[in-house]
PDB file of C-alpha atoms and ligand atoms in Angstrom:
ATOM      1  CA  UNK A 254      31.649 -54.710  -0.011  1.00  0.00           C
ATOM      2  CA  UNK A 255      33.861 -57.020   2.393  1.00  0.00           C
ATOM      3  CA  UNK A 256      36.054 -59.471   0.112  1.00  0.00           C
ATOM      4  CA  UNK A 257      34.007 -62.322   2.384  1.00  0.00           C
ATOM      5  CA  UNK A 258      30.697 -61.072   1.698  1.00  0.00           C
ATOM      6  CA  UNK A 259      31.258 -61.190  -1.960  1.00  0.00           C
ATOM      7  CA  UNK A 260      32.572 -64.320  -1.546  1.00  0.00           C
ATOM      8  CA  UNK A 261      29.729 -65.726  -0.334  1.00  0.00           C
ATOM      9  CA  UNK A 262      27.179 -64.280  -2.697  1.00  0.00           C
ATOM     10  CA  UNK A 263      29.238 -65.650  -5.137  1.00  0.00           C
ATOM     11  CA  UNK A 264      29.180 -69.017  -3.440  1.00  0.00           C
ATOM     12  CA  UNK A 265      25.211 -68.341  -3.391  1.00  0.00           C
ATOM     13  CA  UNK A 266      25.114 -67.977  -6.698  1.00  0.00           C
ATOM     14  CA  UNK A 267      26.306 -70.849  -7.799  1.00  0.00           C
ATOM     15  CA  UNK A 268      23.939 -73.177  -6.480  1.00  0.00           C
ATOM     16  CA  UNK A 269      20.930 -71.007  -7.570  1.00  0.00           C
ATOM     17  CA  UNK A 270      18.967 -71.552  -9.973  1.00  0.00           C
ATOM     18  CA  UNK A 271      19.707 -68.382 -12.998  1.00  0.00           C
ATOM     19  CA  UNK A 272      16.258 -66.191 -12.486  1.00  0.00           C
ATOM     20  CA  UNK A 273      16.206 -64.915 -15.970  1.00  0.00           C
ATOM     21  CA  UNK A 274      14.364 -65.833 -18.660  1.00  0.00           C
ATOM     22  CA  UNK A 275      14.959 -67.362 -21.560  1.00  0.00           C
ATOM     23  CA  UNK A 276      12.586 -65.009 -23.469  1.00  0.00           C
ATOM     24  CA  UNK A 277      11.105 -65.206 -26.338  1.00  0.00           C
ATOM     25  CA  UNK A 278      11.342 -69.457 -25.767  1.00  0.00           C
ATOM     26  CA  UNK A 279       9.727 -69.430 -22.210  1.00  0.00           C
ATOM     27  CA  UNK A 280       6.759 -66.889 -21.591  1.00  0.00           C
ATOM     28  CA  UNK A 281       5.061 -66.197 -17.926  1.00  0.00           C
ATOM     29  CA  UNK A 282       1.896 -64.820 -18.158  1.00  0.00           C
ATOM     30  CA  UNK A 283       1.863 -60.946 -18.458  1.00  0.00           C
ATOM     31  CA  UNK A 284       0.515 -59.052 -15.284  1.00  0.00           C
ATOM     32  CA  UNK A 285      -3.199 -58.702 -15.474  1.00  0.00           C
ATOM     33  CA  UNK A 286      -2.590 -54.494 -14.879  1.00  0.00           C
ATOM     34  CA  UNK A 287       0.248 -54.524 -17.888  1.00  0.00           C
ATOM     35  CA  UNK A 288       0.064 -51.332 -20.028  1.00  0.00           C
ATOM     36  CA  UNK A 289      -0.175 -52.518 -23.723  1.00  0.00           C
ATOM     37  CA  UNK A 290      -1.637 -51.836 -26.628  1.00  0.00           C
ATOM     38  CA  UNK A 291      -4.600 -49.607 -27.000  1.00  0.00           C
ATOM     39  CA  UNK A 292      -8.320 -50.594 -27.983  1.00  0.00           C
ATOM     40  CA  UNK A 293     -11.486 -48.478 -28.821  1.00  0.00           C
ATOM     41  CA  UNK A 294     -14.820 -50.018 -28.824  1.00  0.00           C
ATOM     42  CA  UNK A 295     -16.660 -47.179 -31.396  1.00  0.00           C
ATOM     43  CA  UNK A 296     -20.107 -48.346 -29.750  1.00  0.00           C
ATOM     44  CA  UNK A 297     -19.872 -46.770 -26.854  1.00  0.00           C
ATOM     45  CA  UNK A 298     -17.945 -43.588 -28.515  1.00  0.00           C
ATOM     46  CA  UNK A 299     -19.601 -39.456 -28.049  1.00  0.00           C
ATOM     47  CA  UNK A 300     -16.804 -38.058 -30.075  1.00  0.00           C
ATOM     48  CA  UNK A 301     -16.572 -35.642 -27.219  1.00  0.00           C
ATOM     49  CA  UNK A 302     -12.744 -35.588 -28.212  1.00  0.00           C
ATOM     50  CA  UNK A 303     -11.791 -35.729 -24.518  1.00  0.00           C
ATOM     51  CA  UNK A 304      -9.683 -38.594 -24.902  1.00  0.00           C
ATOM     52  CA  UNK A 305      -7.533 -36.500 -27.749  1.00  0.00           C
ATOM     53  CA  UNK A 306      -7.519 -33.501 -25.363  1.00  0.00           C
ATOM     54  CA  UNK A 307      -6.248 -34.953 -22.351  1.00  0.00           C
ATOM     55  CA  UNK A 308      -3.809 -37.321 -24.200  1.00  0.00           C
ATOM     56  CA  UNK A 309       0.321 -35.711 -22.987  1.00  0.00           C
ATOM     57  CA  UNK A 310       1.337 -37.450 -26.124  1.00  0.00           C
ATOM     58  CA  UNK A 311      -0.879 -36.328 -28.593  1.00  0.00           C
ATOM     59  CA  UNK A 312      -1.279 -39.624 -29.519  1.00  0.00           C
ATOM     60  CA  UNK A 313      -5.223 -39.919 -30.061  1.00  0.00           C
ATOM     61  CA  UNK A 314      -7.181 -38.094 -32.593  1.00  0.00           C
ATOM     62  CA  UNK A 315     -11.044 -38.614 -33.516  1.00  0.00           C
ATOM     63  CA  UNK A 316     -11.701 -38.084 -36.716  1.00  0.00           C
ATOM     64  CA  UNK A 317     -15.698 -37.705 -37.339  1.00  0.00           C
ATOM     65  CA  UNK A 318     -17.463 -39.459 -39.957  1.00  0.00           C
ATOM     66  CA  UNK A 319     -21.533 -38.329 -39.005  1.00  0.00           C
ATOM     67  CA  UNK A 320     -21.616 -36.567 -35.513  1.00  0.00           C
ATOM     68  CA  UNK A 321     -25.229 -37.401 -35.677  1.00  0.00           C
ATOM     69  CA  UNK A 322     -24.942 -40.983 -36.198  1.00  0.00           C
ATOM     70  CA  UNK A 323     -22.191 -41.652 -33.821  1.00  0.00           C
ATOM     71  CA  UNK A 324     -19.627 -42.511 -36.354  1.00  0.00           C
ATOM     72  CA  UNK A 325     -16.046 -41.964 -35.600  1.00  0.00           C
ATOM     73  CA  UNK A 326     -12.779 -43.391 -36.540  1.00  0.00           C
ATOM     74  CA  UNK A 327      -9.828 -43.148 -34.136  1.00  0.00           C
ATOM     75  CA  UNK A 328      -6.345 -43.011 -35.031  1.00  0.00           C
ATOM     76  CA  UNK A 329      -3.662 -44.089 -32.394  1.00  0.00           C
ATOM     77  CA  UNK A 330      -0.274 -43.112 -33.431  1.00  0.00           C
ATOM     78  CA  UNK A 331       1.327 -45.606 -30.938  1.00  0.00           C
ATOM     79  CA  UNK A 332       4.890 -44.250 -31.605  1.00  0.00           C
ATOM     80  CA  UNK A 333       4.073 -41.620 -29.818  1.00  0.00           C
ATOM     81  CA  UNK A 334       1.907 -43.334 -27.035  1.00  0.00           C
ATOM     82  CA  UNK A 335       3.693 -43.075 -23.260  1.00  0.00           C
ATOM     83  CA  UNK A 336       1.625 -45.724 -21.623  1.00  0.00           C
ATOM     84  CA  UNK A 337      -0.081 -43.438 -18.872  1.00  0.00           C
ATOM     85  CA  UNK A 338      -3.591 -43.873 -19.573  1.00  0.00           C
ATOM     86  CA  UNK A 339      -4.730 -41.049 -19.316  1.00  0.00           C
ATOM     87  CA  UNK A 340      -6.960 -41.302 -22.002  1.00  0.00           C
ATOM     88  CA  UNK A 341      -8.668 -44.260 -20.310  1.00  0.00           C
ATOM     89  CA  UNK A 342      -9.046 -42.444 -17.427  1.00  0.00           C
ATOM     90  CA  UNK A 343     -10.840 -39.276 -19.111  1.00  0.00           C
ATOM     91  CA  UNK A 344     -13.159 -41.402 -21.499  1.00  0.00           C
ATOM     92  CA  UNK A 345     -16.584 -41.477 -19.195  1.00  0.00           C
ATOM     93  CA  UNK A 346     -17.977 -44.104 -21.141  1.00  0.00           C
ATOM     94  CA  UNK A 347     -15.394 -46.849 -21.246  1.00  0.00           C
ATOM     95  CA  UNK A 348     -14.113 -47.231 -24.797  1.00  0.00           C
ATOM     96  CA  UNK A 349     -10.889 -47.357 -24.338  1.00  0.00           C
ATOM     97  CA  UNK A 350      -8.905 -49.757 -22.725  1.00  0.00           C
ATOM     98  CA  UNK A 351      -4.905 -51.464 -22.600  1.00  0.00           C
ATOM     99  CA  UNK A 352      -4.552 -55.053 -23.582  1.00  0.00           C
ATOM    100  CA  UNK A 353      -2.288 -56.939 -21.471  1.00  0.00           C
ATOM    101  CA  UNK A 354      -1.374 -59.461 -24.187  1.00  0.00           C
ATOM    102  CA  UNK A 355      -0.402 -56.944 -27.108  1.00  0.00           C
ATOM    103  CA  UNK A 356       2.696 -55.412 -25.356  1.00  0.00           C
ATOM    104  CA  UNK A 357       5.005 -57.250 -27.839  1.00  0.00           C
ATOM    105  CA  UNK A 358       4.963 -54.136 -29.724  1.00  0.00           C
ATOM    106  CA  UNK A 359       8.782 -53.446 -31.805  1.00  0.00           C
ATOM    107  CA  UNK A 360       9.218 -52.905 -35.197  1.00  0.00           C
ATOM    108  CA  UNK A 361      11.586 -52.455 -37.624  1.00  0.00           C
ATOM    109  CA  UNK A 362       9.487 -49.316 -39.532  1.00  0.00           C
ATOM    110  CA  UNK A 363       7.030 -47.135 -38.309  1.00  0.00           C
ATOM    111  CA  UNK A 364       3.981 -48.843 -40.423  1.00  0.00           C
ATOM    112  CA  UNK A 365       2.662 -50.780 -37.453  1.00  0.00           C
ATOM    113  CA  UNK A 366       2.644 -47.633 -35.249  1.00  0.00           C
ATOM    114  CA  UNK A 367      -0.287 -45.959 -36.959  1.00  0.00           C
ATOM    115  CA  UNK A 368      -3.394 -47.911 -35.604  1.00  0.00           C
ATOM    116  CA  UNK A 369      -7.188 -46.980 -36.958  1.00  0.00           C
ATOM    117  CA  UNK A 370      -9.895 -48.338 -35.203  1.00  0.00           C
ATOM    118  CA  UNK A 371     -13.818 -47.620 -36.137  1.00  0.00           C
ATOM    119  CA  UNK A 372     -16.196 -49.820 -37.810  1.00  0.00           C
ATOM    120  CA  UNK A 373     -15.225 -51.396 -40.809  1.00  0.00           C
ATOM    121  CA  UNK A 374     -17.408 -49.188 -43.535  1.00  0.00           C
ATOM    122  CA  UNK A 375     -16.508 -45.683 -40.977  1.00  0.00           C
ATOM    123  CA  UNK A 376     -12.840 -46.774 -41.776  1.00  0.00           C
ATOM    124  CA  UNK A 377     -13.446 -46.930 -45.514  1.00  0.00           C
ATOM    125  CA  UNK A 378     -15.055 -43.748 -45.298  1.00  0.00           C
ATOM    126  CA  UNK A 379     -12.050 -42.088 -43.358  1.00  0.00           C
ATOM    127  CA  UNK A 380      -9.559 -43.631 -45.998  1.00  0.00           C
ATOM    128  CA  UNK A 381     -11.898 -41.604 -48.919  1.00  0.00           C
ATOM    129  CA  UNK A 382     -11.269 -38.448 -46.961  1.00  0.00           C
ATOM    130  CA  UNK A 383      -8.164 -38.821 -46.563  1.00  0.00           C
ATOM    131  CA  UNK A 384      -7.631 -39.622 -49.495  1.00  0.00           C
ATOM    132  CA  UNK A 385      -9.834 -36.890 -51.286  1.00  0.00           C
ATOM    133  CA  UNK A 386      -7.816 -34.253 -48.985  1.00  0.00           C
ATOM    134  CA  UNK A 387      -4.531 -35.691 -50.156  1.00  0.00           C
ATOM    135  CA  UNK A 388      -4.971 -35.589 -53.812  1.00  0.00           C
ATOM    136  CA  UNK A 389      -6.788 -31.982 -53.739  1.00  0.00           C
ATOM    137  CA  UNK A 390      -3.849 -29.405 -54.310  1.00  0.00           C
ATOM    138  CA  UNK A 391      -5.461 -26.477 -52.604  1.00  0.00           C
ATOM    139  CA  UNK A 392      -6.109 -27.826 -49.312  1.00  0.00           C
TER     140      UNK A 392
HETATM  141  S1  SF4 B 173      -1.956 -43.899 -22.855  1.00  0.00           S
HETATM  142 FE1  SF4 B 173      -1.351 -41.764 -22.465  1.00  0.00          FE
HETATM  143  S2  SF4 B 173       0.029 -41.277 -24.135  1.00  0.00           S
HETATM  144 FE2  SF4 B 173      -1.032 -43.130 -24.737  1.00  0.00          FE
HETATM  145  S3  SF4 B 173      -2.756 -42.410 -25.959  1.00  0.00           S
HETATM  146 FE3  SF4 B 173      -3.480 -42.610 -23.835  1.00  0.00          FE
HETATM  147  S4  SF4 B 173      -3.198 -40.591 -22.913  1.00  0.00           S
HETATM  148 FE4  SF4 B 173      -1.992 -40.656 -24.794  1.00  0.00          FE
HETATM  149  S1  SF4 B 174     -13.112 -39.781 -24.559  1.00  0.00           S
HETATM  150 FE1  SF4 B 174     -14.188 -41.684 -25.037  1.00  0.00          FE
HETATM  151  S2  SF4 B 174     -16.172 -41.017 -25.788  1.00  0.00           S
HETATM  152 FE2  SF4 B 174     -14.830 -39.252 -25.884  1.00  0.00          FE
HETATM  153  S3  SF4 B 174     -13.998 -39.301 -27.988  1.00  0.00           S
HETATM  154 FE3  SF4 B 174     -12.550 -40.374 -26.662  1.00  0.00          FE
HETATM  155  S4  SF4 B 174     -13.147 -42.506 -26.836  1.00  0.00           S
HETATM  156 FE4  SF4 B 174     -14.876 -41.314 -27.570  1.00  0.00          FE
END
């Protein structure tokens, strides 16, 4: 760069007001399309695992309560999630979806990273399981 040119950007500068923000004091609204967090309605859910398949990440699994009665928990292991919706795209029947206002998303331990969503009583059921599977030596 010519020593004028950078002159004069610095001269440009100067006047300008600084473009940055002074984050987290002054929020603009996040982009409708922005890649946050994700949610799982269970209503709409098959259990057709699809979701879990096509996830690069291996960030989704579907854990079934009663196949029959369309009960199913999901855990999201968000640690591991790479944004790329994928999993949206593969669901056919719409449960999944990226909020654009959970994207605020650091923590200082990896607690907040495991996500469950399902109804409240499937989730209680999952936690028995779990639970069950845990405390029984032989499996
Ligand atoms: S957004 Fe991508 S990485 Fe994250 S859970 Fe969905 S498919 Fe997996
Ligand atoms: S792809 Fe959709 S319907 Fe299938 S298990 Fe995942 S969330 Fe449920």
């Amino acid at each position: 760069m010519k020593l004028g040119t950078m002159l004069g950007d610095v001269w440009q500068s100067l006047w300008k007001k600084p473009i940055t923000q002074k984050y987290p004091f002054e929020r603009i609204e996040a982009p409708e399309r922005l890649r946050g967090k994700l949610t799982w309605n269970p209503e709409a859910c098959t259990g057709c695992a699809l979701c879990n398949k096509d996830c690069p990440a291996d960030a989704i699994e579907i854990i079934t309560i009663d196949k029959k009665a369309k009960r199913f928990v999901m855990q999201y292991h968000m640690d591991r999630c790479t944004y790329c919706a994928q999993c949206i795209e593969s669901c056919r029947f719409g449960c999944i979806e990226m909020s654009d206002e959970q994207w605020e998303l650091a923590a200082t331990n990896k607690v907040p990273f495991e996500v469950s969503y399902g109804r409240d009583e499937d989730l209680a059921e999952a936690l028995a399981i779990f639970a069950g599977a845990e405390a029984d030596p032989t499996e």
